[in-house]
mmCIF file of C-alpha atoms in Angstrom:
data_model
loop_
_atom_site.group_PDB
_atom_site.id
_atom_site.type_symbol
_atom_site.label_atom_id
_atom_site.label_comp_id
_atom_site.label_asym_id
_atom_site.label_seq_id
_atom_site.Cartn_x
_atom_site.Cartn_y
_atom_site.Cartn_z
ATOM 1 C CA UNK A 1 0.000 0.000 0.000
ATOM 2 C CA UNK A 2 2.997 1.862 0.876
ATOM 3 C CA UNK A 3 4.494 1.591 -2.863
ATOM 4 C CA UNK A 4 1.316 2.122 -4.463
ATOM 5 C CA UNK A 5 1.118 5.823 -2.612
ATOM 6 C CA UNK A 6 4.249 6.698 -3.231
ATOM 7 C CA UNK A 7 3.923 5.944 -7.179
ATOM 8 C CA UNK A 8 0.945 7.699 -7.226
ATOM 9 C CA UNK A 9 2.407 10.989 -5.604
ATOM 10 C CA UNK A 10 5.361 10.960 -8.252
ATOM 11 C CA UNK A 11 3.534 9.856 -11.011
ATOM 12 C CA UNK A 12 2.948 13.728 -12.480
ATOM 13 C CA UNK A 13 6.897 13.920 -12.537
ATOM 14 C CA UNK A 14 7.057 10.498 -14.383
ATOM 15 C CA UNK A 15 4.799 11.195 -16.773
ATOM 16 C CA UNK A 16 6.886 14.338 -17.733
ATOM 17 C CA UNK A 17 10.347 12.483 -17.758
ATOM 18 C CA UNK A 18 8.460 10.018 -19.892
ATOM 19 C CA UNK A 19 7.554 12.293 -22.337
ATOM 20 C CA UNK A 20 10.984 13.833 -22.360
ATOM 21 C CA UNK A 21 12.217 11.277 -23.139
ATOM 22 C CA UNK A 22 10.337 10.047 -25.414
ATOM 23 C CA UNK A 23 10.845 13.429 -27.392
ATOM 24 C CA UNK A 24 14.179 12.706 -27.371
ATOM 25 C CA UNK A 25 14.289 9.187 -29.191
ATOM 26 C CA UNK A 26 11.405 10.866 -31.174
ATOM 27 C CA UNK A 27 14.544 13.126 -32.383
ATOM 28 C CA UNK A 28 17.407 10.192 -32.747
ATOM 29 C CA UNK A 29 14.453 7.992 -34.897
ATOM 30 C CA UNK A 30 13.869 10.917 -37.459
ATOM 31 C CA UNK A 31 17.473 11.682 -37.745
ATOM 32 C CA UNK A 32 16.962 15.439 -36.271
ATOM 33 C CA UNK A 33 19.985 14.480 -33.366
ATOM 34 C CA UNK A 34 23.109 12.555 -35.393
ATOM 35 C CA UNK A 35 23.468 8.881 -34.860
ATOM 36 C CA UNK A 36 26.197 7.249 -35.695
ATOM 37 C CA UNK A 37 27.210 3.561 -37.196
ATOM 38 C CA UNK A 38 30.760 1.989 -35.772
ATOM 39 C CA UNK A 39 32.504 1.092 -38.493
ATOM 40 C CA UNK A 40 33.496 -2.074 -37.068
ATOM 41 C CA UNK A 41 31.195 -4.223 -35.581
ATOM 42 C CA UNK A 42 29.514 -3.117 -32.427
ATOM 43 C CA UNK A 43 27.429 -5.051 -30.235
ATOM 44 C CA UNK A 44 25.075 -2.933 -27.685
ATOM 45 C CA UNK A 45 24.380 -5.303 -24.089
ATOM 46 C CA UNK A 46 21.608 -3.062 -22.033
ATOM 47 C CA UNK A 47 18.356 -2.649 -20.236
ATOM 48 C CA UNK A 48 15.659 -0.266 -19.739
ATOM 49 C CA UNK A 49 15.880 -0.133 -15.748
ATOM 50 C CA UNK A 50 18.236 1.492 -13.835
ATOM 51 C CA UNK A 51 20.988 -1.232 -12.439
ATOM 52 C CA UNK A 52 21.050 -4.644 -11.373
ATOM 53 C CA UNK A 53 20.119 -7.078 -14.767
ATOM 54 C CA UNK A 54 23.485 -8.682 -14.679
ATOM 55 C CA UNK A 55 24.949 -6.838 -18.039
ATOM 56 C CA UNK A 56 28.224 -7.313 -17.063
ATOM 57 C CA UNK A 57 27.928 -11.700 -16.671
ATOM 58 C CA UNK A 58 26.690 -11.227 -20.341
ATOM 59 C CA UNK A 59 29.401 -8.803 -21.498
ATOM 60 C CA UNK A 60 31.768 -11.707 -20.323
ATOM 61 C CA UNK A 61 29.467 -14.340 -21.934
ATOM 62 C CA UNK A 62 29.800 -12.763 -25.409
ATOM 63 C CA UNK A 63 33.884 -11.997 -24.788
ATOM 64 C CA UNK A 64 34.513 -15.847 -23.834
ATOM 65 C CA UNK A 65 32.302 -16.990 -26.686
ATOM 66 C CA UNK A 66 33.764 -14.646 -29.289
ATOM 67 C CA UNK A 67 37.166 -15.232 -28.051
ATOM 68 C CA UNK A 68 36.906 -18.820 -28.257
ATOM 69 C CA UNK A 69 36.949 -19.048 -32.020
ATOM 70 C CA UNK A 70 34.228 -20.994 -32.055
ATOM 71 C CA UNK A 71 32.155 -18.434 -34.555
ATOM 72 C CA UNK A 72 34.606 -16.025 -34.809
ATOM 73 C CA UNK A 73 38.819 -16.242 -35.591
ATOM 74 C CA UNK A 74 41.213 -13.742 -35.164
ATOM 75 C CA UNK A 75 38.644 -11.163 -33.542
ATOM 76 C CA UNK A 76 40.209 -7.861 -31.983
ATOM 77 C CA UNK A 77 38.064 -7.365 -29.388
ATOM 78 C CA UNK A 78 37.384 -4.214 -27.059
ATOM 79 C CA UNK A 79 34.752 -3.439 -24.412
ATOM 80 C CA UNK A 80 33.456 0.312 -24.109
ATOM 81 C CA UNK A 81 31.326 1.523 -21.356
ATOM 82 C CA UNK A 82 30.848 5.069 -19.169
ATOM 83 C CA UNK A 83 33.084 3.974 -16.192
ATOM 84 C CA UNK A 84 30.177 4.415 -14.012
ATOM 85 C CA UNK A 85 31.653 5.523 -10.635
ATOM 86 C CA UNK A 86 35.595 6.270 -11.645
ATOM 87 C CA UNK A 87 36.924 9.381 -10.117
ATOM 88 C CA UNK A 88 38.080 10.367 -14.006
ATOM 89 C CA UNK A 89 37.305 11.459 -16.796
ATOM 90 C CA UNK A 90 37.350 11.106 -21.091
ATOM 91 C CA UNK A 91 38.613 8.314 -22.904
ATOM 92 C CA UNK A 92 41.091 5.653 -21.389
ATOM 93 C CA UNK A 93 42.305 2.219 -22.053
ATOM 94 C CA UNK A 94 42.315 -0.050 -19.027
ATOM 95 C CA UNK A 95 46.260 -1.109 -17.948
ATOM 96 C CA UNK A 96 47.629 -3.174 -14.961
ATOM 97 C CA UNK A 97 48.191 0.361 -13.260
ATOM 98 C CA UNK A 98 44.441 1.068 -13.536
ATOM 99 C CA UNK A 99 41.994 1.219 -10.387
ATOM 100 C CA UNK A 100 38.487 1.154 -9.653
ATOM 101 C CA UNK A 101 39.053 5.004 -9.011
ATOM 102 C CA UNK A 102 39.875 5.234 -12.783
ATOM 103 C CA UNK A 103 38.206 2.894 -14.629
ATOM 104 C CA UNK A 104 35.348 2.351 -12.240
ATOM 105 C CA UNK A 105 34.423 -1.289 -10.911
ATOM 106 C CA UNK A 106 32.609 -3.434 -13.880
ATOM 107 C CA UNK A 107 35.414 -2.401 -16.338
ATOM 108 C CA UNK A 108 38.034 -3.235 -13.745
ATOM 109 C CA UNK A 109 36.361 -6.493 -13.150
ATOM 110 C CA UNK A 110 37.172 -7.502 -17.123
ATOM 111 C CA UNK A 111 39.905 -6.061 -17.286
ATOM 112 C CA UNK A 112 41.154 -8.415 -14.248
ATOM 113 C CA UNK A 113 39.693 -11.538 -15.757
ATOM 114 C CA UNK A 114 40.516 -10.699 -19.602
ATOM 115 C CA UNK A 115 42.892 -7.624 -20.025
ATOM 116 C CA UNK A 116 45.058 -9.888 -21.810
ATOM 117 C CA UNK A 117 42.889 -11.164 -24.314
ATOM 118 C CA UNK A 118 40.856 -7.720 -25.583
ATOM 119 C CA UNK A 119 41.329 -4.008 -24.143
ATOM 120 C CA UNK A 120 39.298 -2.441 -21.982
ATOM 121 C CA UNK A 121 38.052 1.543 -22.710
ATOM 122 C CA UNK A 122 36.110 3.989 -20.821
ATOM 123 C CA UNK A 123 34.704 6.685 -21.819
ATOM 124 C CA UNK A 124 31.535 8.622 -21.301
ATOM 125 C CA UNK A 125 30.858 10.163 -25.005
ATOM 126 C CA UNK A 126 30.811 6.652 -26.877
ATOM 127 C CA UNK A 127 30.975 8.267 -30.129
ATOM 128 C CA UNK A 128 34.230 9.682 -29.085
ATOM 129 C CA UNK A 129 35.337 6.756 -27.585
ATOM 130 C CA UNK A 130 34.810 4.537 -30.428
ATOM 131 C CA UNK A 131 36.600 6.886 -32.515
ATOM 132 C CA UNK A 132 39.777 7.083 -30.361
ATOM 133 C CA UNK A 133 39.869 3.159 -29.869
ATOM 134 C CA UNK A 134 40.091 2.706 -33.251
ATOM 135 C CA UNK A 135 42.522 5.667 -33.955
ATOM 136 C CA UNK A 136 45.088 4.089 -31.671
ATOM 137 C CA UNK A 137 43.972 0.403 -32.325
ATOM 138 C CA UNK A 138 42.554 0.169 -36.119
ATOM 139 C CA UNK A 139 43.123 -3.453 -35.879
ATOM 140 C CA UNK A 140 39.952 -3.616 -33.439
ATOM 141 C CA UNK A 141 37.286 -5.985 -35.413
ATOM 142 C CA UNK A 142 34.459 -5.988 -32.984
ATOM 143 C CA UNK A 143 33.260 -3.326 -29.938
ATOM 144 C CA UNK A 144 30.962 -4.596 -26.931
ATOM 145 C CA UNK A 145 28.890 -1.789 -25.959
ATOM 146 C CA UNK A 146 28.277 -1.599 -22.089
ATOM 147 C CA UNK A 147 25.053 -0.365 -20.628
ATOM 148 C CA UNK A 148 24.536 1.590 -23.983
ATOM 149 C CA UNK A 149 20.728 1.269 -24.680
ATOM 150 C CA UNK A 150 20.098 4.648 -24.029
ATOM 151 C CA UNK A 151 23.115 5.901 -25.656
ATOM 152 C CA UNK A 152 21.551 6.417 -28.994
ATOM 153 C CA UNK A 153 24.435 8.586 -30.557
ATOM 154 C CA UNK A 154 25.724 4.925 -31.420
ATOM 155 C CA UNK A 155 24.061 3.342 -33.942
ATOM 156 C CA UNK A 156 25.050 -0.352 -32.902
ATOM 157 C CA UNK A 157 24.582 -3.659 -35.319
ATOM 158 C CA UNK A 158 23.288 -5.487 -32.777
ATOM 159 C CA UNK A 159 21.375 -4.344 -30.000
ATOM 160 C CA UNK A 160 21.137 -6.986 -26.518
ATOM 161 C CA UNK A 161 18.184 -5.674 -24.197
ATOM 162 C CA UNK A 162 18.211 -7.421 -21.024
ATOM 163 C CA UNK A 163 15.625 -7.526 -18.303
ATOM 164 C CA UNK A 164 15.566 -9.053 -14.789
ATOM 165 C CA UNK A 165 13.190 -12.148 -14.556
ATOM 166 C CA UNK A 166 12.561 -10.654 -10.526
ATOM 167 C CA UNK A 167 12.109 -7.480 -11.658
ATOM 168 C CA UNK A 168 10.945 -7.696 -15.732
ATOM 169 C CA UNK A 169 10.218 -4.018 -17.247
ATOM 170 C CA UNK A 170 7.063 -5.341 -18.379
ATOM 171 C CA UNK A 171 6.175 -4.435 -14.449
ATOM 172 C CA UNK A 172 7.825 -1.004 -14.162
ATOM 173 C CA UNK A 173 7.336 2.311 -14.531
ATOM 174 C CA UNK A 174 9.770 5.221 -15.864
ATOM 175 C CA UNK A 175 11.722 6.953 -12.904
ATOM 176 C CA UNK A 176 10.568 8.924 -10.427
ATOM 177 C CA UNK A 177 8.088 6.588 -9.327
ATOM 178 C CA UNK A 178 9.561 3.196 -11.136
ATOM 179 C CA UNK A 179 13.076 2.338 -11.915
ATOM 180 C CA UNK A 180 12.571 2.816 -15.633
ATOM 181 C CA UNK A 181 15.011 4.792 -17.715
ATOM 182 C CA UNK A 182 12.822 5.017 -20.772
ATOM 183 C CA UNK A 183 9.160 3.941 -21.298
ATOM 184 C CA UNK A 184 8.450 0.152 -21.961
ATOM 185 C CA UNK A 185 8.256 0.708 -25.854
ATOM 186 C CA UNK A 186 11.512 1.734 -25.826
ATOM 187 C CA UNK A 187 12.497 -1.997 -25.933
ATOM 188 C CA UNK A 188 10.792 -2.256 -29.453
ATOM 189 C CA UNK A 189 14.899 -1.112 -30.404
ATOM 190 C CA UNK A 190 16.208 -4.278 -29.359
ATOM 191 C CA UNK A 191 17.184 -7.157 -31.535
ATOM 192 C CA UNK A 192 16.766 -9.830 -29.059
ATOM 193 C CA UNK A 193 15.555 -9.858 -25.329
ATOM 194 C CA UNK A 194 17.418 -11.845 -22.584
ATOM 195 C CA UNK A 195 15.736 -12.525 -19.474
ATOM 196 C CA UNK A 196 18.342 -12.762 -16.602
ATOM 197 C CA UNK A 197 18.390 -14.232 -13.464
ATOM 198 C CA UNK A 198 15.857 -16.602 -14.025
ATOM 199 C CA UNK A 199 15.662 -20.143 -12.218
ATOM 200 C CA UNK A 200 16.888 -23.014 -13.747
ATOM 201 C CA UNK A 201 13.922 -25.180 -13.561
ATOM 202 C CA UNK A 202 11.307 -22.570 -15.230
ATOM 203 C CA UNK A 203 8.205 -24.072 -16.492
ATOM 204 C CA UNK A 204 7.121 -23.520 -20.029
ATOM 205 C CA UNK A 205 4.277 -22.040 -19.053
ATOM 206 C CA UNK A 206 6.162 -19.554 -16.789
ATOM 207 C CA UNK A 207 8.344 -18.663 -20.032
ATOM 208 C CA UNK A 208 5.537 -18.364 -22.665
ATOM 209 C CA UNK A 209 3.589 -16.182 -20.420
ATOM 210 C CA UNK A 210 6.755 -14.045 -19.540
ATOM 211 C CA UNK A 211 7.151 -13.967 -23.450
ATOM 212 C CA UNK A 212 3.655 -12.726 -24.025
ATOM 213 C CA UNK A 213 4.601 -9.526 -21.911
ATOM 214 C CA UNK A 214 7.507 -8.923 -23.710
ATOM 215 C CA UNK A 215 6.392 -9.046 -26.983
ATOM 216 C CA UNK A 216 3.350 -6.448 -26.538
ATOM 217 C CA UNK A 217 6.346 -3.732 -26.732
ATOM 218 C CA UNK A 218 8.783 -5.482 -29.292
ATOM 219 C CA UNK A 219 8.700 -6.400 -32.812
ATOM 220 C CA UNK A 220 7.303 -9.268 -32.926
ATOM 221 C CA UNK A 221 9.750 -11.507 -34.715
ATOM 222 C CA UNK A 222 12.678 -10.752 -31.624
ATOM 223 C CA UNK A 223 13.820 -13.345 -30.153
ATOM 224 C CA UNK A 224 13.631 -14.003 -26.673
ATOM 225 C CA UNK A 225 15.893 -16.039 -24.670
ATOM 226 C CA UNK A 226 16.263 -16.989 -20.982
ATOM 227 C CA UNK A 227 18.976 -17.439 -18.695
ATOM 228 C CA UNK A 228 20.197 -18.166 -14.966
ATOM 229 C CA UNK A 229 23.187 -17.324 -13.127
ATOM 230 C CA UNK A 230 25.812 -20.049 -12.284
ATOM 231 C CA UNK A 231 27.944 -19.627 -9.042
ATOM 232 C CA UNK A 232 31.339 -21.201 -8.799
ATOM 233 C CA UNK A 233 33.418 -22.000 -6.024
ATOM 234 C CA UNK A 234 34.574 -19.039 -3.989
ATOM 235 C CA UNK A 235 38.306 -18.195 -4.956
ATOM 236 C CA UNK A 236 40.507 -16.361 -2.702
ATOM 237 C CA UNK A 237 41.854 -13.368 -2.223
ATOM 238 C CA UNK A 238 45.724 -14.158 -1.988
ATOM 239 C CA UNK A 239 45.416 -17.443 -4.635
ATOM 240 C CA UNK A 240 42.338 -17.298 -6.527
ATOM 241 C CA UNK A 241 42.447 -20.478 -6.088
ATOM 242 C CA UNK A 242 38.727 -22.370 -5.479
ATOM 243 C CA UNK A 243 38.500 -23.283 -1.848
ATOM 244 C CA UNK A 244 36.064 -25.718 -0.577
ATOM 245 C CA UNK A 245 33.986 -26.135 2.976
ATOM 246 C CA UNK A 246 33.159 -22.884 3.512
ATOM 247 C CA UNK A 247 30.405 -23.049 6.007
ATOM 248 C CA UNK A 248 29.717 -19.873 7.757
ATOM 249 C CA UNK A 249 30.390 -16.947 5.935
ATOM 250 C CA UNK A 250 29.774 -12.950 6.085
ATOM 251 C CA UNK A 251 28.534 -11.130 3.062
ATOM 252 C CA UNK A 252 29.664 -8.521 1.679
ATOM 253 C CA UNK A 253 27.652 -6.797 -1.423
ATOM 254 C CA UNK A 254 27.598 -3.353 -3.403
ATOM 255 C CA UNK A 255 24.707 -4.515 -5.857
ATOM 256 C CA UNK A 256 21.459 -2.921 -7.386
ATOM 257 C CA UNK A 257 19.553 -6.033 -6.031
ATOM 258 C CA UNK A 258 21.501 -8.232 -3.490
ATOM 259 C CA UNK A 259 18.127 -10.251 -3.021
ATOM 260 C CA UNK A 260 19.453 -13.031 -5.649
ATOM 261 C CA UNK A 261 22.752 -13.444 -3.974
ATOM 262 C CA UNK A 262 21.897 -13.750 -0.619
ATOM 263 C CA UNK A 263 19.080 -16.343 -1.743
ATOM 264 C CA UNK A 264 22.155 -18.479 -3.203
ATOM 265 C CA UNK A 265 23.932 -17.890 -0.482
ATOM 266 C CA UNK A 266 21.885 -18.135 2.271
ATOM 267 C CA UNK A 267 21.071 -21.739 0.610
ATOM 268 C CA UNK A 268 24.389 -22.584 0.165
ATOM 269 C CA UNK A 269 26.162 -21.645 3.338
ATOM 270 C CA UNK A 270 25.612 -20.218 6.389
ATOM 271 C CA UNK A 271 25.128 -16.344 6.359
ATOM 272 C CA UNK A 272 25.927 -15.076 9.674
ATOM 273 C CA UNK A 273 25.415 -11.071 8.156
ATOM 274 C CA UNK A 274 25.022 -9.502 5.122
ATOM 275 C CA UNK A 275 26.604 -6.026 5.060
ATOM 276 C CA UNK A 276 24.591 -4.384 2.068
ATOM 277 C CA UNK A 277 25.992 -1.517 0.135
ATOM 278 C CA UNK A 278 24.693 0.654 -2.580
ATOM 279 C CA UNK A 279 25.599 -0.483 -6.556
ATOM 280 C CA UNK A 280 28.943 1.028 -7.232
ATOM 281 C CA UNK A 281 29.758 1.732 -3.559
ATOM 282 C CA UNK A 282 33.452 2.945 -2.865
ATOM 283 C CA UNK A 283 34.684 1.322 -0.013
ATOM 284 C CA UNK A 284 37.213 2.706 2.506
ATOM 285 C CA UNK A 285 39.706 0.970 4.464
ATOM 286 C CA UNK A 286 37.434 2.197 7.574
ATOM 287 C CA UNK A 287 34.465 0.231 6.163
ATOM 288 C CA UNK A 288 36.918 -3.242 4.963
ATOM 289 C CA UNK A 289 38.301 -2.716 8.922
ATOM 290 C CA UNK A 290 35.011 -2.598 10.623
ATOM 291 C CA UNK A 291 33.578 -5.591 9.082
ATOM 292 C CA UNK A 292 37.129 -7.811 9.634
ATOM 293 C CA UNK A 293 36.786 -6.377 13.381
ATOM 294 C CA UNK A 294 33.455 -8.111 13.535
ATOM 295 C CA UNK A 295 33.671 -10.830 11.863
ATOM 296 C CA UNK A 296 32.256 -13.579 14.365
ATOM 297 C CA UNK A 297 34.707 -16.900 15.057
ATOM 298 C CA UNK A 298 34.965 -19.082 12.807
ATOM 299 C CA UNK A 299 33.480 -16.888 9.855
ATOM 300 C CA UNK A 300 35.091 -15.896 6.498
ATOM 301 C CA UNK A 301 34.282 -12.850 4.256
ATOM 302 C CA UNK A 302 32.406 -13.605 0.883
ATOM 303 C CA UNK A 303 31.943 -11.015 -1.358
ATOM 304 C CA UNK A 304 30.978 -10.733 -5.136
ATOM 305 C CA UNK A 305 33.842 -10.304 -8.328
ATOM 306 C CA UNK A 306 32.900 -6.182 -8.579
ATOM 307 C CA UNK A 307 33.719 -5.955 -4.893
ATOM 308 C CA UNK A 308 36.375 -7.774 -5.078
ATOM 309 C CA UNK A 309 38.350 -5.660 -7.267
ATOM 310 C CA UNK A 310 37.541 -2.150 -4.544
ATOM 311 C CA UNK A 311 38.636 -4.434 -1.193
ATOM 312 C CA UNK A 312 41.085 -5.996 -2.620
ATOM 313 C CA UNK A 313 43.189 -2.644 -2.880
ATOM 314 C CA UNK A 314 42.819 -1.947 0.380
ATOM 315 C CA UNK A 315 44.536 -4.618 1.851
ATOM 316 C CA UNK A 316 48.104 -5.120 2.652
ATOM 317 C CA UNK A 317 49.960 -7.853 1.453
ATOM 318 C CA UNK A 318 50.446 -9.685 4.526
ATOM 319 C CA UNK A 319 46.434 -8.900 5.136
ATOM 320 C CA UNK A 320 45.400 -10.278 1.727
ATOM 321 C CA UNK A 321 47.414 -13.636 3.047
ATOM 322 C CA UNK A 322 46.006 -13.663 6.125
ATOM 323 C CA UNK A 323 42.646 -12.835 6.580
ATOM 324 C CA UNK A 324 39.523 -15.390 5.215
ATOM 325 C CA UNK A 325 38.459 -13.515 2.319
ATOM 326 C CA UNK A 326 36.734 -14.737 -1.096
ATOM 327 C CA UNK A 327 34.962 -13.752 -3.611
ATOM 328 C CA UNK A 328 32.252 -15.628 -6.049
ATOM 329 C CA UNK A 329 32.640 -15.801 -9.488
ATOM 330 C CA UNK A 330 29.200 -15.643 -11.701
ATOM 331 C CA UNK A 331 28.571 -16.284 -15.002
ATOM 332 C CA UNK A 332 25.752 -16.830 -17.340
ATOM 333 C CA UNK A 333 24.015 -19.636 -17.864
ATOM 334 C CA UNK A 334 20.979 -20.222 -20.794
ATOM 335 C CA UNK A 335 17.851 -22.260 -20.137
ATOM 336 C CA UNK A 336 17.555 -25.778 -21.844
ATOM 337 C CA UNK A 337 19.148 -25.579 -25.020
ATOM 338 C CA UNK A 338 19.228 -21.813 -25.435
ATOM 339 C CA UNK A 339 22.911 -21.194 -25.443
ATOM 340 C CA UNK A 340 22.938 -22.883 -28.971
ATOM 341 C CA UNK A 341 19.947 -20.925 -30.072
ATOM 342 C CA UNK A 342 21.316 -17.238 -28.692
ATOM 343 C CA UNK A 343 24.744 -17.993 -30.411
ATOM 344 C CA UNK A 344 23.413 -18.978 -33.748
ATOM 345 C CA UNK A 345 21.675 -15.900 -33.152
ATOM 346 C CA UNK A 346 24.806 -14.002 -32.697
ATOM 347 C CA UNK A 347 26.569 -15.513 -35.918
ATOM 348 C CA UNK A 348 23.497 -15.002 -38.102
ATOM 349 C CA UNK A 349 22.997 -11.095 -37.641
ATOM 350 C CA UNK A 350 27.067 -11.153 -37.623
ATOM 351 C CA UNK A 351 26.647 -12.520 -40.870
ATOM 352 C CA UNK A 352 23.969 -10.212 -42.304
ATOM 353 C CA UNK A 353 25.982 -7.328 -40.709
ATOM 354 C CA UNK A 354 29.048 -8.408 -43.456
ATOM 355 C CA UNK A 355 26.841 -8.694 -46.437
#
């Protein structure tokens, strides 16, 4: 009852960001604000709500699937994406002397996992970006467009529109009183629709009615694909090494929507606390103190790959040895026989893109 007041007090004010925003696609569709078309090929991964629809598992779905050589061979690969949360500013290519502070924590997070294998930009005019990435690298074959939905200066070839299974679009409304960043029709832009986060053992009938939703705001010949997370054992800090009988843990998250996590979690060890922080949180050495300090006998410290990148450079050596500290990796992982579907889906529009 609580919600429903609130939405209806700041419903004036989201009707009027809705239509301001709508006037501005309104201008990008009829050309009157410039668009433009990568040269190379560009892949957009996004959503229509603010945070928390795992973009970044994906982004590192499509680089380990590209980079596999599996559809594609001899790919150049970079990521571009805002930096959401780094303490700079422009364009920058992620090296081993970057920090969260500069690069900001998703990029940080690929660029610890696969700096070697693609590069890493920032930058928060993606035209510009683009342009600089392939003035210093013209070997670059194929761009992954972060969170870039909204960005409609780029033009991409294939646009990725994801949408939380817990919290689907189809449910939401534009921001103040939703978590929208454009109205639902916006997702008619989107060449294929991946719901995220979704429970392995989904009924059909679950999935055709979730696909009914959907498809009252997109073409309706997009396909629509669904997918889970997949946990792995938690590495460590000092090794990353997976570590086994972990059985009472304290955890540690700076996500749009913990809920998820702690459900795993919770089921899967013992939570003694959960220290919740907002998405993108920049944690001090006061904060990574306070919870070692009260970290109950017995307990370790679990904590997800974006936070691991922020605590981890606040320890000391001998700390980062010492104390119980992990992290757990994610990745994504399609329903049923999806994963073969979504990449032939990949390679096809790949395909039409070099005709």
């Amino acid at each position: 009852m609580k919600r429903f007041i609130i939405k209806c007090i700041f419903l004036p004010l989201t009707i009027l960001y809705g239509l301001i925003i709508d006037f501005r696609n309104w201008l990008f569709d009829n050309q009157l604000l410039p668009s433009v078309r990568p040269s190379v090929y560009s892949i957009s991964i996004g959503n229509l709500t603010v945070g928390g629809t795992g973009k970044t598992p994906m982004v590192e779905f499509l680089i380990k699937r590209y980079r596999s050589g599996v559809y594609m061979n001899n790919e150049s690969i970079a990521t571009v994406s805002r930096g959401y949360g780094r303490k700079t500013s422009g364009f920058r290519i992620a090296t081993p002397n970057d920090t969260a502070a500069t690069i900001g924590d998703e990029p940080l997070q690929i660029y610890r996992k696969f700096g070697k294998q693609i590069r890493v930009c920032v930058g928060e005019r993606r035209v510009e970006a683009i342009r600089s990435l392939l003035t210093l690298h013209p070997e670059t074959t194929q761009i992954l467009l972060d969170d870039a939905f909204q960005h409609r200066a780029v033009r991409p070839h294939l646009s990725i529109l994801l949408t939380d299974y817990n919290r689907p679009f189809y449910k939401d409304y534009p921001f103040p009183a939703g978590r929208l960043r454009e109205r639902r029709k916006g997702a008619r832009r989107a060449d294929g629709v991946v719901v995220t986060k979704c429970p392995m053992n989904l009924w059909e009938t679950e999935r055709q009615r979730i696909e009914t939703h959907i498809r009252s705001y997109t073409e309706a010949d997009t396909p629509i694909f669904f997918a889970g997370l997949q946990y792995g054992e938690p590495l460590s800090f000092a090794s990353h090494e997976s570590v086994t009988g972990l059985e009472k843990v304290t955890l540690v998250s700076g996500l749009a929507n913990a809920d998820p996590l702690e459900q795993y979690v919770g089921q899967t060890y013992g939570i003694q606390r959960h220290y919740r922080f907002a998405d993108h949180y920049a944690y001090s050495r006061e904060d990574l103190v306070l919870i070692v300090n009260d970290l109950p006998p017995g307990s370790a410290i679990l904590t997800t790959e974006k936070d691991w990148v922020k605590l981890d450079a606040l320890l000391t050596e001998s700390e980062r040895t010492t104390w119980p500290l992990y992290y757990l990796p994610v990745s994504v992982q399609f329903l049923a026989n999806q994963e073969a579907e979504f990449l032939s889906f990949l390679h096809t529009h790949r395909r039409l893109a070099a005709t």
